[in-house]
PDB file of C-alpha atoms in Angstrom:
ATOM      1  CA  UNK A  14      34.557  15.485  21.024  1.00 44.00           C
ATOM      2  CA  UNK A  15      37.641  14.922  18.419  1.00 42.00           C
ATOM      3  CA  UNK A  16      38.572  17.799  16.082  1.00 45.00           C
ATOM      4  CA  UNK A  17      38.292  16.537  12.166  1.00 41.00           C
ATOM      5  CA  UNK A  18      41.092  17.088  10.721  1.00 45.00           C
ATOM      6  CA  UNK A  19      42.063  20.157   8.316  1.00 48.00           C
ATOM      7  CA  UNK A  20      41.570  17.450   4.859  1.00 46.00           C
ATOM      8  CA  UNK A  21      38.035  16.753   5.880  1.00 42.00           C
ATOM      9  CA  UNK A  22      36.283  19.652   4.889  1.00 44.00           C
ATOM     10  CA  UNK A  23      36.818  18.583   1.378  1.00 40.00           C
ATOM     11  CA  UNK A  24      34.293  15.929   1.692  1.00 32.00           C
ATOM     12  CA  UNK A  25      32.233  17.759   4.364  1.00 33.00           C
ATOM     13  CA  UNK A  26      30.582  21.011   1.861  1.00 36.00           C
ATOM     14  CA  UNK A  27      29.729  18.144  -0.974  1.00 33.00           C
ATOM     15  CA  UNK A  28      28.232  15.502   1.513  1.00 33.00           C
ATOM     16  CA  UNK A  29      25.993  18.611   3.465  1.00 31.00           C
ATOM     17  CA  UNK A  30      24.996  19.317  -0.387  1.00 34.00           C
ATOM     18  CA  UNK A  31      24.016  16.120  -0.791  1.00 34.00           C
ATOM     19  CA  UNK A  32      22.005  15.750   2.382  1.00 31.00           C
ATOM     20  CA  UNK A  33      20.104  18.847   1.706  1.00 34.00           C
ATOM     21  CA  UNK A  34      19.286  18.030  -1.574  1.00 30.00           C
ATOM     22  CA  UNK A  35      18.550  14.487  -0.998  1.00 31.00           C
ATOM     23  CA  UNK A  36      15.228  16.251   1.818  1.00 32.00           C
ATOM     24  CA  UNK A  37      13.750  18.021  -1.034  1.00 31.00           C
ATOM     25  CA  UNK A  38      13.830  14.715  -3.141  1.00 30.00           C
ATOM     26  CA  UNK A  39      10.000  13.109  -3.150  1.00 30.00           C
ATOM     27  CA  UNK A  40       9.812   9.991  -1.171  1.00 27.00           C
ATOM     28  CA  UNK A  41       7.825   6.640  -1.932  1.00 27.00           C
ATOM     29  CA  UNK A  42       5.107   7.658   1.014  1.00 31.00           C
ATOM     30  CA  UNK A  43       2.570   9.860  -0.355  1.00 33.00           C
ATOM     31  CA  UNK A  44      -0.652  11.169   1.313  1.00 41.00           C
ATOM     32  CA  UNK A  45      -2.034  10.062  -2.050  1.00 55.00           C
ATOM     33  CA  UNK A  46      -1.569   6.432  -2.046  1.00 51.00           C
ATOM     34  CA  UNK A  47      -2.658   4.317   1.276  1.00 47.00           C
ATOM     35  CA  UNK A  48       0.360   2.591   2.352  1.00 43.00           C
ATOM     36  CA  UNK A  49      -1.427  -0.636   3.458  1.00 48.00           C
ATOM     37  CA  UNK A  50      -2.964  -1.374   0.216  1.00 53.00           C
ATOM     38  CA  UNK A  51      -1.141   0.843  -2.863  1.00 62.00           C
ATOM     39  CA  UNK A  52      -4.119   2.173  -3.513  1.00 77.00           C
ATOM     40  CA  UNK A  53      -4.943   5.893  -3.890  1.00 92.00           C
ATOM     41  CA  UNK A  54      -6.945   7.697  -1.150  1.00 92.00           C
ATOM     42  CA  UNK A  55      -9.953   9.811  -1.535  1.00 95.00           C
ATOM     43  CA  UNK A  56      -9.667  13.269  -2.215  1.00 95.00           C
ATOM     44  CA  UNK A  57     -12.044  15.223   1.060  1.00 96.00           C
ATOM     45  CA  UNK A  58     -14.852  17.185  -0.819  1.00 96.00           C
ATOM     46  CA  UNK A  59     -14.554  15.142  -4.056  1.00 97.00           C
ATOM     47  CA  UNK A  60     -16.742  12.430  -5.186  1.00 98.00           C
ATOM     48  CA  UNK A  61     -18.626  10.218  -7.931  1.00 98.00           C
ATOM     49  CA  UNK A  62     -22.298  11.489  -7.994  1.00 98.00           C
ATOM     50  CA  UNK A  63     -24.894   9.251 -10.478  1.00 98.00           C
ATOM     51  CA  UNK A  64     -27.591  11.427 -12.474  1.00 97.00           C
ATOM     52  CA  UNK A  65     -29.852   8.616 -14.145  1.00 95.00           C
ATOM     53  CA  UNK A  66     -33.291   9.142 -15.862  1.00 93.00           C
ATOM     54  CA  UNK A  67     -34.508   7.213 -18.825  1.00 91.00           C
ATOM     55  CA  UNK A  68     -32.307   9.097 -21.503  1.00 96.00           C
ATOM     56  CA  UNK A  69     -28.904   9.440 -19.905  1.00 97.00           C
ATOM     57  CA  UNK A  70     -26.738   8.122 -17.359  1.00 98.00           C
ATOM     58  CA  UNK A  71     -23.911  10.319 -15.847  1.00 98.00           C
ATOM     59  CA  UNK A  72     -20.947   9.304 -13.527  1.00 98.00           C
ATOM     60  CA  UNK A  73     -19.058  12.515 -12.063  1.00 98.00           C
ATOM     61  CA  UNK A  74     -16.358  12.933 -10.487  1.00 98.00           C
ATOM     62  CA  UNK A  75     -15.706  16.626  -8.603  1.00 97.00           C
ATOM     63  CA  UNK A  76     -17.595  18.655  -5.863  1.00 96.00           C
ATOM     64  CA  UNK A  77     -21.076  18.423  -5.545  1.00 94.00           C
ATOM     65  CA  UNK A  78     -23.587  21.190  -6.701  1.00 92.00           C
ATOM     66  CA  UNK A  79     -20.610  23.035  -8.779  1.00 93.00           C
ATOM     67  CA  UNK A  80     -18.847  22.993 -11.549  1.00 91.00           C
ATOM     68  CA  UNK A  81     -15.519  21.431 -10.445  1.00 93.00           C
ATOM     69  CA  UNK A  82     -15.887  18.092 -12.136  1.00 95.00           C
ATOM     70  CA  UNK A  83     -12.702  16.719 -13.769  1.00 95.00           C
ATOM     71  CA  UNK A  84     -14.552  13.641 -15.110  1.00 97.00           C
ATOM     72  CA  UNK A  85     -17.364  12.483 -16.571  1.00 98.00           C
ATOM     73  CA  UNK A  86     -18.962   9.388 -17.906  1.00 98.00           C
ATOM     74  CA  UNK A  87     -21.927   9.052 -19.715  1.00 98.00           C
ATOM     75  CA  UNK A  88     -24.010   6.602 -21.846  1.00 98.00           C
ATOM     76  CA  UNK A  89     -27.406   5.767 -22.782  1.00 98.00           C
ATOM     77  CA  UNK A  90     -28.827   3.068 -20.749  1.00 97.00           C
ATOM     78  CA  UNK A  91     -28.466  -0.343 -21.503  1.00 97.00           C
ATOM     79  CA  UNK A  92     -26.303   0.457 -24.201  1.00 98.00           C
ATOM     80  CA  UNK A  93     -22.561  -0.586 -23.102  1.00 98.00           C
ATOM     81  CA  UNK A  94     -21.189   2.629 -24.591  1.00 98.00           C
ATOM     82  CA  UNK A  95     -19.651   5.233 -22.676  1.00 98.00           C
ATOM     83  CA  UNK A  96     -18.690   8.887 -23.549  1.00 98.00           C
ATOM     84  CA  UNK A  97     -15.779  10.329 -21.579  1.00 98.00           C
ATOM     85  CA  UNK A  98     -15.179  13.989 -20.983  1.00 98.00           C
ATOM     86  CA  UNK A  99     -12.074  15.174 -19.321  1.00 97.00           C
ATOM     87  CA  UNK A 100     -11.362  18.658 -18.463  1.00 94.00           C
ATOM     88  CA  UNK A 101      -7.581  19.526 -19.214  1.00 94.00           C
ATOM     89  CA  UNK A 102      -5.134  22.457 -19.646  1.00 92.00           C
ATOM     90  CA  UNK A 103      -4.750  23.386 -23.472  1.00 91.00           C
ATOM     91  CA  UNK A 104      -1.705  22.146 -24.944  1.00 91.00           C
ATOM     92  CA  UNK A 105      -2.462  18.797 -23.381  1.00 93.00           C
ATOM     93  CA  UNK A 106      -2.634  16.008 -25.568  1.00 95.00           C
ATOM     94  CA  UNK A 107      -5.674  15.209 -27.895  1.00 96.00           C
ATOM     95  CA  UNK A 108      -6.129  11.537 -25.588  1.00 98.00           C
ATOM     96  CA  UNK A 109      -7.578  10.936 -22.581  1.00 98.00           C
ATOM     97  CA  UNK A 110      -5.523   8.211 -20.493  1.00 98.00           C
ATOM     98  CA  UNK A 111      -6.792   5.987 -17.846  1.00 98.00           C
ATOM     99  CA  UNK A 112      -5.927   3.438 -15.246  1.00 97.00           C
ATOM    100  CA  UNK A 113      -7.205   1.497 -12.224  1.00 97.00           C
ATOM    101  CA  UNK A 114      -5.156  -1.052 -10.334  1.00 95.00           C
ATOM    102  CA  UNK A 115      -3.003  -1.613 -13.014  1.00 95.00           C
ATOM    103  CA  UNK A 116      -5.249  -2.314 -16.412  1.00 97.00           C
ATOM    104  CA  UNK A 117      -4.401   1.086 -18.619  1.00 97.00           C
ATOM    105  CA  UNK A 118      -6.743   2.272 -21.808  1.00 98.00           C
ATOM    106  CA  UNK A 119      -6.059   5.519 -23.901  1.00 98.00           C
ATOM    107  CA  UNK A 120      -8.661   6.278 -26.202  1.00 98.00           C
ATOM    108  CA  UNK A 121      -8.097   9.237 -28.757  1.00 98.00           C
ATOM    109  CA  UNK A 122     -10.418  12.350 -28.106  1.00 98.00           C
ATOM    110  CA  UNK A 123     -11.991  15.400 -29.689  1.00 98.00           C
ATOM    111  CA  UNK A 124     -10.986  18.476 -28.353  1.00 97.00           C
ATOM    112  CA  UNK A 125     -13.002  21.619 -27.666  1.00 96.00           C
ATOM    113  CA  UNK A 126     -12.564  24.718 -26.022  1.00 95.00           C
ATOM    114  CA  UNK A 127     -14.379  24.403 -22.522  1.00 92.00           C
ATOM    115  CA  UNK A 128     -17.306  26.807 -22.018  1.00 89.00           C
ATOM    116  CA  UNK A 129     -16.871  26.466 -18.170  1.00 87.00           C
ATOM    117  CA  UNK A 130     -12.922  26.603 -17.366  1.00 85.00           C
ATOM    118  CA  UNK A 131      -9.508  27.286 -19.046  1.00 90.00           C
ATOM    119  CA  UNK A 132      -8.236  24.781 -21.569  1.00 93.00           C
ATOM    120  CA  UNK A 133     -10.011  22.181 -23.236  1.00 95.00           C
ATOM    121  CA  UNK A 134     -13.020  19.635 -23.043  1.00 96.00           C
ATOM    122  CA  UNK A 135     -11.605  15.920 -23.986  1.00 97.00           C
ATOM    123  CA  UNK A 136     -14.629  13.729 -25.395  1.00 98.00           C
ATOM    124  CA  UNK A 137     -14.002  10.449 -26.135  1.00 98.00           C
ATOM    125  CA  UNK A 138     -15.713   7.069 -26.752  1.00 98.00           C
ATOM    126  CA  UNK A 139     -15.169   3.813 -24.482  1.00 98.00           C
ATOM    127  CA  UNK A 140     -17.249   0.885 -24.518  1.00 98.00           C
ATOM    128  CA  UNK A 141     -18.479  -0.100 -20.590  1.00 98.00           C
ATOM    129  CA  UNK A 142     -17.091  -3.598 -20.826  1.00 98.00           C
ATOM    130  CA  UNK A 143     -13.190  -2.235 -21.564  1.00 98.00           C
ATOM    131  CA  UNK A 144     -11.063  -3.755 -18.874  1.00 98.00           C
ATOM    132  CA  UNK A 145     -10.322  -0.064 -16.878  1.00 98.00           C
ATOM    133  CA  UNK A 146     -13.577   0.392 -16.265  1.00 98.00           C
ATOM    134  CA  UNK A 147     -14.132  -3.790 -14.720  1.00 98.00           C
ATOM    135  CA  UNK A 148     -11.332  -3.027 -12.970  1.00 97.00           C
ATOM    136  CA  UNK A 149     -12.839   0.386 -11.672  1.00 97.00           C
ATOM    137  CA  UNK A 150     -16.017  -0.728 -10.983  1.00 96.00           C
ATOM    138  CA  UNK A 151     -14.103  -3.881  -8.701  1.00 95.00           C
ATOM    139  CA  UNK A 152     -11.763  -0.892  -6.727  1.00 96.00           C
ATOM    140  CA  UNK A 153     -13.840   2.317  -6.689  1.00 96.00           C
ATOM    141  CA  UNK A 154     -11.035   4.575  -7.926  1.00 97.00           C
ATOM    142  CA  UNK A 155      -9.803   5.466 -12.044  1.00 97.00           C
ATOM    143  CA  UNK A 156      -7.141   8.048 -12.292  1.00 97.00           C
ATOM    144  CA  UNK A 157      -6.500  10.275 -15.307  1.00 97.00           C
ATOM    145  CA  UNK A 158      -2.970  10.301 -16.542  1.00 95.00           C
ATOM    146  CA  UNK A 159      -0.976  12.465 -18.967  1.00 90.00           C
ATOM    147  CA  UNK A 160       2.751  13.536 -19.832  1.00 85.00           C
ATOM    148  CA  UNK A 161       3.444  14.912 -16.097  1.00 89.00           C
ATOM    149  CA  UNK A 162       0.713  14.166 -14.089  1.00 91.00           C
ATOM    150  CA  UNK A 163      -2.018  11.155 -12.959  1.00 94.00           C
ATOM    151  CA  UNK A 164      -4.256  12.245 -10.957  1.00 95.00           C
ATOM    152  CA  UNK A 165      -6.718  10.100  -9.238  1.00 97.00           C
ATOM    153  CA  UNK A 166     -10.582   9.978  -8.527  1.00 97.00           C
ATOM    154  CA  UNK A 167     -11.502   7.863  -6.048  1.00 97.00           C
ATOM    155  CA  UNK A 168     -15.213   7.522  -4.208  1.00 97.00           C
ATOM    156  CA  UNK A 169     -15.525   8.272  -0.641  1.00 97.00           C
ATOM    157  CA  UNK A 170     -16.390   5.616   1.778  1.00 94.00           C
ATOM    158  CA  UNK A 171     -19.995   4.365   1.287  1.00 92.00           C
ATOM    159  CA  UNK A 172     -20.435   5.746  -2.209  1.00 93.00           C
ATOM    160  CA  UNK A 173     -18.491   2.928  -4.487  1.00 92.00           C
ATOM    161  CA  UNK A 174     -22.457   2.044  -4.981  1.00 95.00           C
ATOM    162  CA  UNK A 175     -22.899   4.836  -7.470  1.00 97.00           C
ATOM    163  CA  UNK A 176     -20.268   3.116  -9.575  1.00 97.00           C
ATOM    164  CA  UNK A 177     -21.402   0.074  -9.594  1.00 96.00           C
ATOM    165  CA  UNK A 178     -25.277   1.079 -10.534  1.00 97.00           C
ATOM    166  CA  UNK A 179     -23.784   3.557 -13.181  1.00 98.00           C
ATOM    167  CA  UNK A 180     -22.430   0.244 -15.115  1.00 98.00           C
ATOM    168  CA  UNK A 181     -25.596  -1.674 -14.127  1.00 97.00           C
ATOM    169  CA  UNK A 182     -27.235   1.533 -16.424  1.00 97.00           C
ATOM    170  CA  UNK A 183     -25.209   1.109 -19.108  1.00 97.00           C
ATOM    171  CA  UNK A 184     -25.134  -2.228 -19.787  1.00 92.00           C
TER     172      UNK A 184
END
């Protein structure tokens, strides 16, 4: 092995700094995102769950049989309106943001405090027929998106059903 000579430890500190900072950098491949398709992956213990009866339609997304349920969508059947409500920390903005596979809506909300977490409950209006929720119902996932953070929802294998009958509901 050759010796390096005295002059290269100049270059040796900043390019080691480098290196080390350049491991703790994020990298394209995430364990969110399938690599095959783009697409975001499911999330284990999270799903959509559909709640119908002749009043009200529900799509949620979160953990069955608890509260943990980051989104909702509602309407009345057969009427082609949707209410959103998004869970959030307070001092989030007073929107709620969404996208699937590229098509992107923001509708403005009404914020409350929540009765069941920290921060705030996001309502907003949507009509069924707005092209993020087409686009949704064609892919099975809709992520939530804000200032520093989108965070996905995506139905488990065998339950992109429930999505598709939700928007049958609604109209």
């Amino acid at each position: 092995m050759r010796a390096l000579p005295a002059s290269s430890g100049v270059w040796i500190a900043p390019a080691l700094a480098a290196l080390s900072l350049a491991a703790c950098a994020p990298t394209m491949k995430s364990n969110l995102v399938d690599a095959a398709s783009g697409a975001p992956v499911a999330t284990p213990g999270y799903d959509w769950h559909l709640n119908e009866d002749a009043e009200e339609a529900s799509l949620s997304y979160g953990v069955a049989d608890t509260d943990d349920v980051p989104l909702d969508l509602s309407c009345r059947p057969g009427s082609g309106a949707l209410q959103i409500l998004q869970t959030v920390a307070a001092g989030h903005p007073r929107a709620i943001a969404l996208e699937s596979g590229g098509d992107t809506e923001t509708y403005a909300a009404k914020a409350e405090p929540s009765a069941m977490h920290e921060g705030l409950d996001l309502t907003a209006a949507a009509r069924a027929s707005d092209p993020v929720f087409l686009r949704f119902r064609q892919l099975g996932w809709l992520a939530a998106y804000g200032p520093d953070y989108r965070t996905p929802f995506v139905a488990q294998r065998g339950s992109a059903g429930r999505i598709d009958r939700f928007f049958a509901l609604c109209g």
